[in-house]
Coordinates of C-alpha atoms and ligand atoms in Angstrom, one line a residue:
M1 CA 146.7 -90.0 24.7
K2 CA 147.2 -88.5 21.2
S3 CA 144.2 -86.9 19.6
H4 CA 143.1 -88.0 16.2
P5 CA 143.7 -85.3 13.5
A6 CA 140.0 -85.2 12.8
Q7 CA 139.3 -84.4 16.4
V8 CA 141.8 -81.5 16.2
V9 CA 140.1 -80.2 13.0
I10 CA 136.6 -80.4 14.7
T11 CA 137.9 -78.6 17.8
V12 CA 139.3 -75.8 15.7
V13 CA 136.1 -75.5 13.7
I14 CA 134.0 -75.4 16.8
A15 CA 136.3 -72.8 18.4
A16 CA 136.1 -70.7 15.3
L17 CA 132.3 -71.0 15.2
A18 CA 132.1 -70.1 18.9
L19 CA 134.3 -67.0 18.3
G20 CA 132.2 -65.9 15.3
A21 CA 128.9 -66.4 17.3
G22 CA 130.4 -64.6 20.2
L23 CA 131.3 -61.6 18.0
I24 CA 127.8 -61.6 16.5
I25 CA 126.1 -61.8 19.9
G26 CA 128.5 -59.2 21.2
Y27 CA 127.5 -56.9 18.3
L28 CA 123.8 -57.5 18.9
L29 CA 124.1 -57.0 22.7
R30 CA 126.3 -54.0 22.7
A31 CA 125.1 -51.0 24.7
P32 CA 122.7 -49.1 22.4
G33 CA 123.7 -45.5 21.6
G34 CA 121.4 -43.5 23.9
M35 CA 118.1 -42.4 22.5
G36 CA 119.4 -38.9 23.6
D37 CA 118.6 -35.7 21.9
S38 CA 122.0 -35.1 20.4
G39 CA 122.3 -38.0 17.9
V40 CA 126.1 -37.4 17.8
H41 CA 127.8 -39.9 20.0
G42 CA 131.3 -40.4 18.6
N43 CA 130.2 -44.1 18.3
L44 CA 128.9 -45.3 14.9
T45 CA 125.2 -45.7 14.6
P46 CA 124.0 -49.3 13.9
L47 CA 123.5 -48.4 10.2
E48 CA 126.9 -47.0 9.8
L49 CA 128.4 -50.0 11.5
M50 CA 126.4 -52.3 9.2
S51 CA 127.7 -50.7 6.1
A52 CA 131.2 -50.4 7.4
A53 CA 131.4 -54.1 8.4
D54 CA 130.9 -56.8 5.8
N55 CA 127.8 -55.4 4.4
Q56 CA 126.2 -58.5 3.1
S57 CA 126.9 -60.9 5.9
V58 CA 125.9 -58.5 8.8
A59 CA 122.7 -57.4 7.0
G60 CA 121.9 -61.0 6.2
M61 CA 122.6 -62.1 9.7
F62 CA 120.4 -59.3 11.0
E63 CA 117.5 -60.2 8.8
R64 CA 117.7 -63.9 9.8
C65 CA 117.9 -62.8 13.4
R66 CA 114.8 -60.7 13.1
K67 CA 112.9 -63.6 11.5
T68 CA 113.9 -66.0 14.3
A69 CA 112.9 -63.3 16.9
R70 CA 109.5 -62.9 15.3
K71 CA 108.8 -66.6 15.5
D72 CA 109.7 -66.8 19.2
P73 CA 106.6 -65.8 21.3
A74 CA 108.7 -64.7 24.2
I75 CA 110.8 -62.3 22.1
K76 CA 108.0 -61.3 19.7
G77 CA 106.2 -59.3 22.4
Y78 CA 109.4 -57.3 23.0
L79 CA 109.8 -56.5 19.3
L80 CA 106.1 -55.5 19.0
D81 CA 106.4 -53.2 22.1
R82 CA 109.5 -51.5 20.5
E83 CA 107.7 -51.1 17.2
M84 CA 104.7 -49.7 19.0
E85 CA 106.9 -47.2 20.7
A86 CA 108.5 -46.2 17.4
C87 CA 105.1 -45.9 15.9
H88 CA 103.9 -43.6 18.7
A89 CA 107.0 -41.5 18.2
A90 CA 106.4 -41.2 14.5
S91 CA 102.6 -40.5 14.7
C92 CA 102.4 -38.7 18.1
L93 CA 99.5 -40.9 19.0
V94 CA 99.7 -42.0 22.6
D95 CA 97.5 -44.9 23.8
L96 CA 94.3 -44.0 25.6
P97 CA 93.1 -45.8 28.7
N98 CA 89.4 -46.9 28.9
T99 CA 87.1 -44.0 28.0
Y100 CA 83.4 -43.3 28.7
V101 CA 81.2 -40.5 27.3
V102 CA 78.9 -39.0 29.9
Y103 CA 75.7 -37.8 28.3
K104 CA 73.7 -34.9 29.7
L105 CA 70.2 -35.7 31.0
G106 CA 67.4 -34.5 28.8
S107 CA 63.9 -34.3 30.2
G108 CA 63.9 -37.6 32.1
A109 CA 64.9 -37.3 35.7
I110 CA 66.8 -39.8 37.9
D111 CA 65.0 -40.9 41.0
I112 CA 67.6 -42.0 43.6
D113 CA 66.1 -45.3 44.8
G114 CA 68.9 -47.7 44.0
K115 CA 67.1 -49.2 41.1
L116 CA 68.4 -48.4 37.6
E117 CA 65.1 -48.7 35.9
E118 CA 64.7 -45.1 34.6
R119 CA 64.7 -44.4 30.9
A120 CA 67.8 -42.1 31.7
W121 CA 69.8 -45.3 32.6
K122 CA 68.3 -47.6 29.9
D123 CA 69.3 -45.1 27.2
V124 CA 73.1 -45.1 27.9
A125 CA 75.8 -47.8 27.5
W126 CA 77.5 -49.6 30.4
T127 CA 81.3 -49.3 30.9
E128 CA 83.4 -52.4 30.1
P129 CA 83.1 -55.1 32.8
F130 CA 85.6 -54.7 35.6
V131 CA 88.9 -56.6 35.7
D132 CA 91.5 -57.3 38.3
I133 CA 93.4 -54.1 39.2
R134 CA 96.7 -55.8 38.4
G135 CA 95.7 -56.1 34.8
E136 CA 96.6 -58.9 32.3
G137 CA 97.3 -62.4 33.4
Q138 CA 95.3 -62.1 36.6
P139 CA 92.3 -64.2 37.5
E140 CA 88.9 -63.2 36.0
P141 CA 86.7 -61.5 38.6
R142 CA 84.2 -64.0 40.0
F143 CA 81.3 -61.5 39.5
E144 CA 80.4 -59.0 36.9
T145 CA 80.5 -55.3 37.7
R146 CA 79.7 -52.4 35.4
V147 CA 78.9 -48.7 35.7
K148 CA 76.8 -46.0 33.9
L149 CA 77.1 -42.2 34.2
R150 CA 74.9 -39.2 33.5
W151 CA 75.0 -35.5 34.4
D152 CA 72.9 -32.4 34.7
D153 CA 73.4 -28.8 35.9
R154 CA 73.9 -30.0 39.5
N155 CA 75.1 -33.5 39.8
L156 CA 77.1 -36.4 38.4
Y157 CA 75.0 -39.5 38.5
V158 CA 76.5 -42.9 39.0
G159 CA 74.7 -46.2 38.4
A160 CA 76.5 -49.5 39.3
Y161 CA 75.6 -53.1 38.9
L162 CA 77.3 -55.6 41.1
Q163 CA 76.6 -59.2 40.5
E164 CA 76.8 -61.0 43.9
Y165 CA 75.5 -64.2 45.6
A166 CA 76.1 -63.2 49.2
V167 CA 75.3 -59.5 49.9
W168 CA 76.6 -58.5 53.3
A169 CA 77.7 -55.3 55.0
N170 CA 78.8 -54.6 58.5
R171 CA 79.9 -50.9 58.7
T172 CA 77.1 -48.6 59.9
L173 CA 79.0 -45.4 60.6
H174 CA 79.9 -42.6 58.1
D175 CA 83.5 -42.2 57.2
T176 CA 84.6 -45.5 58.7
T177 CA 86.6 -48.3 57.0
I178 CA 84.0 -49.1 54.4
Y179 CA 86.6 -51.0 52.3
Q180 CA 86.7 -53.6 55.0
D181 CA 83.2 -54.6 53.8
N182 CA 82.4 -55.6 50.3
S183 CA 82.1 -52.2 48.7
F184 CA 82.0 -50.0 45.7
Q185 CA 84.4 -47.1 45.1
V186 CA 84.2 -44.1 42.7
L187 CA 87.3 -41.9 42.2
F188 CA 87.4 -38.6 40.3
D189 CA 90.4 -36.3 39.4
T190 CA 88.4 -33.4 37.9
S191 CA 91.5 -31.3 37.0
Q192 CA 93.7 -34.2 35.7
S193 CA 96.4 -32.8 38.0
N194 CA 96.7 -35.9 40.2
H195 CA 96.1 -33.6 43.2
K196 CA 92.9 -33.1 45.2
Y197 CA 91.1 -36.1 43.8
K198 CA 88.0 -37.4 45.5
E199 CA 87.0 -41.0 46.6
V200 CA 83.6 -42.1 47.6
S201 CA 83.1 -45.7 49.0
I202 CA 79.7 -47.3 49.7
N203 CA 78.6 -50.6 51.1
A204 CA 75.4 -52.5 50.7
L205 CA 73.8 -50.7 53.6
G206 CA 74.3 -47.4 51.7
I207 CA 76.9 -46.3 54.3
V208 CA 79.5 -43.9 52.8
S209 CA 83.0 -42.9 53.4
D210 CA 84.2 -39.9 51.4
I211 CA 87.7 -38.4 51.3
M212 CA 89.7 -35.9 49.3
L213 CA 93.4 -36.8 48.8
T214 CA 95.7 -33.9 48.8
R215 CA 97.9 -36.0 46.4
P216 CA 98.6 -39.7 46.0
Y217 CA 99.8 -41.6 49.1
M218 CA 103.1 -42.4 47.3
D219 CA 103.7 -38.7 47.0
D220 CA 103.0 -38.2 50.7
G221 CA 99.4 -37.4 50.2
E222 CA 96.9 -36.9 53.1
P223 CA 93.4 -38.2 53.1
L224 CA 91.1 -35.4 54.2
S225 CA 88.0 -37.1 55.6
F226 CA 86.4 -33.7 56.6
W227 CA 85.7 -33.3 52.9
E228 CA 82.0 -34.3 52.3
S229 CA 80.8 -35.4 48.9
D230 CA 77.1 -34.6 49.9
V231 CA 76.2 -37.7 47.8
V232 CA 72.6 -38.6 47.6
R233 CA 72.5 -42.3 47.3
A234 CA 70.5 -45.5 47.5
V235 CA 71.3 -49.2 47.3
H236 CA 68.9 -51.8 45.9
I237 CA 69.5 -55.4 46.8
D238 CA 67.9 -58.3 45.1
G239 CA 66.8 -60.1 48.3
P240 CA 68.1 -59.8 51.9
V241 CA 71.3 -58.4 53.3
N242 CA 73.4 -60.4 55.8
D243 CA 71.1 -63.5 55.4
P244 CA 72.8 -66.6 54.0
S245 CA 69.4 -68.5 54.1
R246 CA 68.6 -66.8 50.8
R247 CA 71.2 -66.3 48.0
N248 CA 71.3 -63.0 46.1
R249 CA 71.9 -62.3 42.5
Y250 CA 73.1 -58.7 42.6
W251 CA 73.0 -55.3 44.2
T252 CA 72.8 -51.9 42.5
V253 CA 74.0 -48.5 43.6
E254 CA 72.6 -45.1 42.5
M255 CA 74.4 -41.9 43.4
A256 CA 74.0 -38.2 42.7
I257 CA 77.2 -36.3 43.6
P258 CA 77.1 -32.5 43.4
F259 CA 79.7 -30.9 41.1
K260 CA 80.1 -28.3 43.9
Q261 CA 81.8 -30.9 46.0
L262 CA 83.7 -32.7 43.3
Y263 CA 85.3 -29.4 42.3
A264 CA 86.1 -28.5 45.9
G265 CA 89.5 -27.0 46.5
L266 CA 90.2 -26.3 42.9
G267 CA 89.3 -22.7 42.6
R268 CA 86.3 -23.2 40.3
T269 CA 83.6 -20.6 40.7
E270 CA 80.4 -21.3 42.6
G271 CA 77.8 -23.2 40.5
D272 CA 80.3 -24.4 38.0
V273 CA 79.4 -27.5 36.0
P274 CA 81.4 -29.3 33.3
K275 CA 81.8 -27.7 30.0
D276 CA 80.9 -29.6 26.9
R277 CA 83.9 -31.9 26.1
E278 CA 85.4 -31.5 29.5
I279 CA 87.5 -34.5 30.5
W280 CA 88.2 -36.0 33.9
R281 CA 90.3 -38.8 35.1
A282 CA 88.1 -41.4 36.8
N283 CA 88.1 -45.0 38.0
F284 CA 85.6 -47.3 39.7
M285 CA 86.5 -50.2 41.9
R286 CA 84.8 -53.0 43.7
T287 CA 86.4 -54.4 46.9
E288 CA 85.4 -58.1 47.3
W289 CA 86.2 -60.2 50.3
Q290 CA 85.6 -63.9 50.4
T291 CA 83.1 -65.2 53.0
E292 CA 81.8 -68.5 54.3
V293 CA 78.6 -69.3 56.0
V294 CA 78.9 -70.1 59.7
G295 CA 75.5 -70.8 61.4
S296 CA 73.2 -68.1 60.1
K297 CA 75.9 -65.6 59.3
Y298 CA 78.4 -64.7 56.7
L299 CA 82.0 -64.7 58.0
K300 CA 84.9 -63.1 56.3
K301 CA 87.6 -65.7 55.4
L302 CA 90.5 -64.2 57.3
D303 CA 93.1 -66.1 55.4
K304 CA 92.1 -64.5 52.1
E305 CA 93.1 -61.1 50.8
A306 CA 90.5 -58.8 49.3
D307 CA 90.1 -58.8 45.5
F308 CA 90.1 -55.4 43.8
W309 CA 88.2 -55.3 40.5
V310 CA 88.3 -52.0 38.5
W311 CA 87.1 -50.4 35.3
Q312 CA 90.7 -49.3 34.3
P313 CA 93.4 -51.7 35.6
H314 CA 96.7 -50.2 36.9
G315 CA 99.1 -53.1 36.6
V316 CA 99.7 -52.9 40.4
A317 CA 97.3 -53.3 43.4
N318 CA 97.4 -49.6 44.2
L319 CA 94.2 -47.7 43.6
H320 CA 95.8 -44.3 44.4
L321 CA 97.5 -43.7 41.0
P322 CA 95.2 -41.2 39.3
D323 CA 97.6 -41.0 36.4
K324 CA 96.7 -44.6 35.6
W325 CA 92.9 -44.1 35.7
G326 CA 90.5 -44.1 32.7
L327 CA 89.0 -40.9 31.1
I328 CA 85.4 -39.7 31.2
Q329 CA 84.2 -36.9 28.9
F330 CA 81.1 -34.8 29.5
R331 CA 79.0 -34.1 26.4
E332 CA 75.8 -32.1 25.7
V333 CA 75.0 -33.9 22.4
A334 CA 72.4 -36.5 21.6
I335 CA 73.0 -39.9 23.3
N336 CA 75.2 -42.3 21.3
S337 CA 75.9 -39.6 18.7
T338 CA 79.6 -39.4 19.4
T339 CA 82.7 -41.1 20.7
F340 CA 85.4 -40.0 23.2
Q341 CA 87.4 -37.0 21.7
P342 CA 90.9 -36.8 23.2
D343 CA 92.2 -33.5 24.5
K344 CA 94.9 -31.8 22.5
K345 CA 96.9 -31.9 25.8
W346 CA 97.0 -35.7 25.9
V347 CA 100.4 -36.1 24.4
T348 CA 101.9 -33.4 26.6
I349 CA 100.3 -34.8 29.8
N350 CA 101.7 -38.3 28.9
A351 CA 105.2 -36.9 28.2
L352 CA 105.1 -35.2 31.6
L353 CA 104.0 -38.4 33.4
D354 CA 106.7 -40.4 31.5
V355 CA 109.4 -38.0 32.8
Y356 CA 107.9 -38.1 36.3
R357 CA 108.0 -42.0 36.3
A358 CA 111.5 -42.1 34.8
Q359 CA 112.8 -39.7 37.5
K360 CA 111.3 -41.8 40.2
A361 CA 112.9 -45.0 38.7
Y362 CA 116.2 -43.2 38.4
K363 CA 116.1 -42.1 42.0
A364 CA 115.2 -45.6 43.2
V365 CA 118.6 -46.7 41.8
T366 CA 120.8 -43.7 42.3
G367 CA 119.2 -41.9 45.2
R368 CA 118.8 -38.6 43.3
Y369 CA 117.1 -37.0 40.4
T370 CA 118.8 -35.9 37.2
E371 CA 118.6 -33.1 34.6
K372 CA 120.2 -35.3 32.0
K373 CA 117.6 -36.7 29.7
D374 CA 119.9 -39.4 28.3
Q375 CA 120.2 -40.8 31.9
L376 CA 116.4 -41.3 32.0
H377 CA 114.6 -44.1 30.2
L378 CA 112.3 -42.0 28.2
P379 CA 110.1 -43.3 25.3
P380 CA 111.2 -41.9 21.9
Y381 CA 108.0 -39.8 21.4
T382 CA 109.1 -37.6 24.2
L383 CA 112.4 -36.8 22.6
S384 CA 111.9 -37.1 18.9
K385 CA 110.8 -33.4 18.7
R386 CA 107.9 -34.3 16.5
C387 CA 105.4 -34.4 19.3
I388 CA 107.1 -32.4 22.0
R389 CA 109.2 -29.5 20.8
D390 CA 111.2 -29.3 23.9
L391 CA 111.5 -31.0 27.2
D392 CA 113.1 -29.0 29.9
I393 CA 114.1 -30.6 33.2
K394 CA 115.4 -28.5 36.1
L395 CA 116.4 -29.6 39.6
D396 CA 115.7 -27.4 42.6
W397 CA 116.0 -28.0 46.4
G398 CA 112.8 -30.0 46.5
G399 CA 113.3 -32.2 43.5
F400 CA 112.6 -31.7 39.8
R401 CA 110.4 -29.5 37.6
V402 CA 109.6 -30.4 34.0
T403 CA 108.2 -28.3 31.2
A404 CA 107.0 -29.9 28.0
R405 CA 106.4 -27.7 25.0
P406 CA 104.0 -29.2 22.5
A407 CA 105.0 -29.3 18.9
E408 CA 102.0 -27.2 18.0
E409 CA 103.0 -23.7 19.0
F410 CA 99.4 -22.6 19.7
L411 CA 99.1 -25.2 22.5
E412 CA 100.0 -24.3 26.1
D413 CA 103.1 -25.7 27.8
G414 CA 102.6 -28.3 30.4
H415 CA 104.5 -28.8 33.6
T416 CA 105.0 -31.4 36.3
R417 CA 107.1 -31.7 39.5
T418 CA 108.3 -34.1 42.2
D419 CA 104.9 -34.5 43.8
R420 CA 103.1 -35.6 40.5
F421 CA 101.2 -32.3 40.2
V422 CA 100.5 -31.7 36.5
W423 CA 99.5 -28.2 35.4
F424 CA 99.1 -25.9 32.4
G425 CA 99.5 -22.1 32.7
E426 CA 100.1 -20.6 36.1
E427 CA 101.5 -22.9 38.9
K428 CA 98.8 -22.4 41.5
E429 CA 97.3 -24.8 43.9
N430 CA 94.1 -23.5 45.4
F431 CA 93.1 -24.4 48.9
F432 CA 89.7 -23.9 50.5
Ligands
LIG1 C1 126.0 -51.7 1.8 O1 124.9 -52.1 1.0 C2 124.1 -51.0 0.6 C3 122.8 -51.5 -0.1 O2 122.9 -52.9 -0.2 C4 124.9 -50.1 -0.3 O3 124.1 -49.0 -0.7 C5 126.1 -49.6 0.5 O4 126.9 -48.8 -0.4 C6 126.9 -50.7 1.0 N1 128.0 -50.2 1.8 C7 129.2 -50.7 1.7 C8 130.3 -50.1 2.6 O5 129.5 -51.5 0.9
LIG2 C1 73.0 -46.3 23.1 O1 74.0 -47.4 23.0 C2 73.8 -48.4 24.0 C3 74.9 -49.4 23.9 O2 75.0 -49.8 22.6 C4 72.4 -49.0 23.9 O3 72.2 -49.9 25.0 C5 71.3 -47.9 24.1 O4 70.1 -48.4 23.9 C6 71.6 -46.8 23.1 N1 70.7 -45.7 23.3 C7 69.9 -45.1 22.4 C8 69.0 -44.0 22.9 O5 69.8 -45.5 21.3
LIG3 C1 79.9 -58.8 60.6 O1 80.0 -58.5 62.0 C2 79.4 -59.5 62.8 C3 79.5 -59.0 64.3 O2 80.7 -58.7 64.6 C4 80.1 -60.8 62.6 O3 79.5 -61.9 63.3 C5 80.0 -61.2 61.1 O4 80.7 -62.4 60.8 C6 80.6 -60.1 60.3 N1 80.4 -60.4 58.8 C7 81.5 -60.5 58.0 C8 81.2 -61.0 56.7 O5 82.6 -60.3 58.4

């Protein structure tokens, strides 16, 4: 069959358009010149390419393309993320997680009876309500949970409110699997080093399990259950426990944890308490199992996983990522007179953690670590030299060691290594 001349023309036009579109798409999708530290790649930069090519049409096409991208909700998020990254690199501002200012107690004491009725509690703000540990896009928690903190020359005080219709608890022995009950967890990394952080879990009977982690489980950490928090605590329940004949509304937890124990293993001197403005990593979690009423008892629904609701979400259901927790700051000033004041080390700490994560991601694919920064997917603020003067990566028999030199020369260098340990100054890990 002979084709009609018009058909031939249309086919040629379509072929030409497809070729043109292919070239444009190819140009847009080409491998980006690495964000590396050299800037000299032999390849032309996008800007040079643009002026070298037909200036008008490429620039115009790029502009139209950007406009289309901005209107597409699926692509817009990506553009915004990139712009945010660029903005961080230009300003050296790195996002903060949730923060909470812990105000020192004045004259009013806290009586550990489980009830948060003291003036000392009424005077200070709650944290944000807890959310699913996996972060955005996950179901809203079924019950509200919030925390308050205070401190004095001996203890950190924790007050928690847990809304609940069915208060139950089964574990009655210290240092057993409290998380198998509905329970409340507090976690503190007092040195922001990711090592030797402490976890205290409590159920509605006031039974406690307390451990120190040598380092996160993912970094082959060990839970040391011989560590004792020496927590003085009480639980108040609005109604009965383990009795489905009467519905509850909530339970509250009150804790006093001595700084002596929270600082254990970190080489702090006896009697040490936080300094004004001291910052810790911290998170609070609620483990919630679903139950049903069978006869006169609550029974755990065995086909349901536990929910993990936290103050600071991690994006994944793993509580043992201290580098993803929130930040608490100890202050000796009047209540509500200040807001959280970030540490000057914050940018350096983040750069170190970003290198740590990039190395782990690189190893997951290639089976090894690398000294080459352009092989790692690092955000631009770590490499632009505006925020971090120099990022030095060395490999040794055990893995990698990273040193980040802050742009301000008067600030101390920070370091990290394969086991997520972050330190400033001398590399020492104190044991008992
Ligand atoms: C491309 O356009 C810009 C501004 O419109 C102009 O400054 C530049 O000289 C042009 N480059 C070429 C190669 O035409
Ligand atoms: C401090 O702020 C919290 C939250 O806004 C408020 O509930 C509390 O009453 C304030 N405390 C004082 C002493 O003003
Ligand atoms: C607690 O333990 C008792 C006895 O083993 C059991 O009958 C009850 O169902 C348990 N409660 C829950 C909520 O698992």
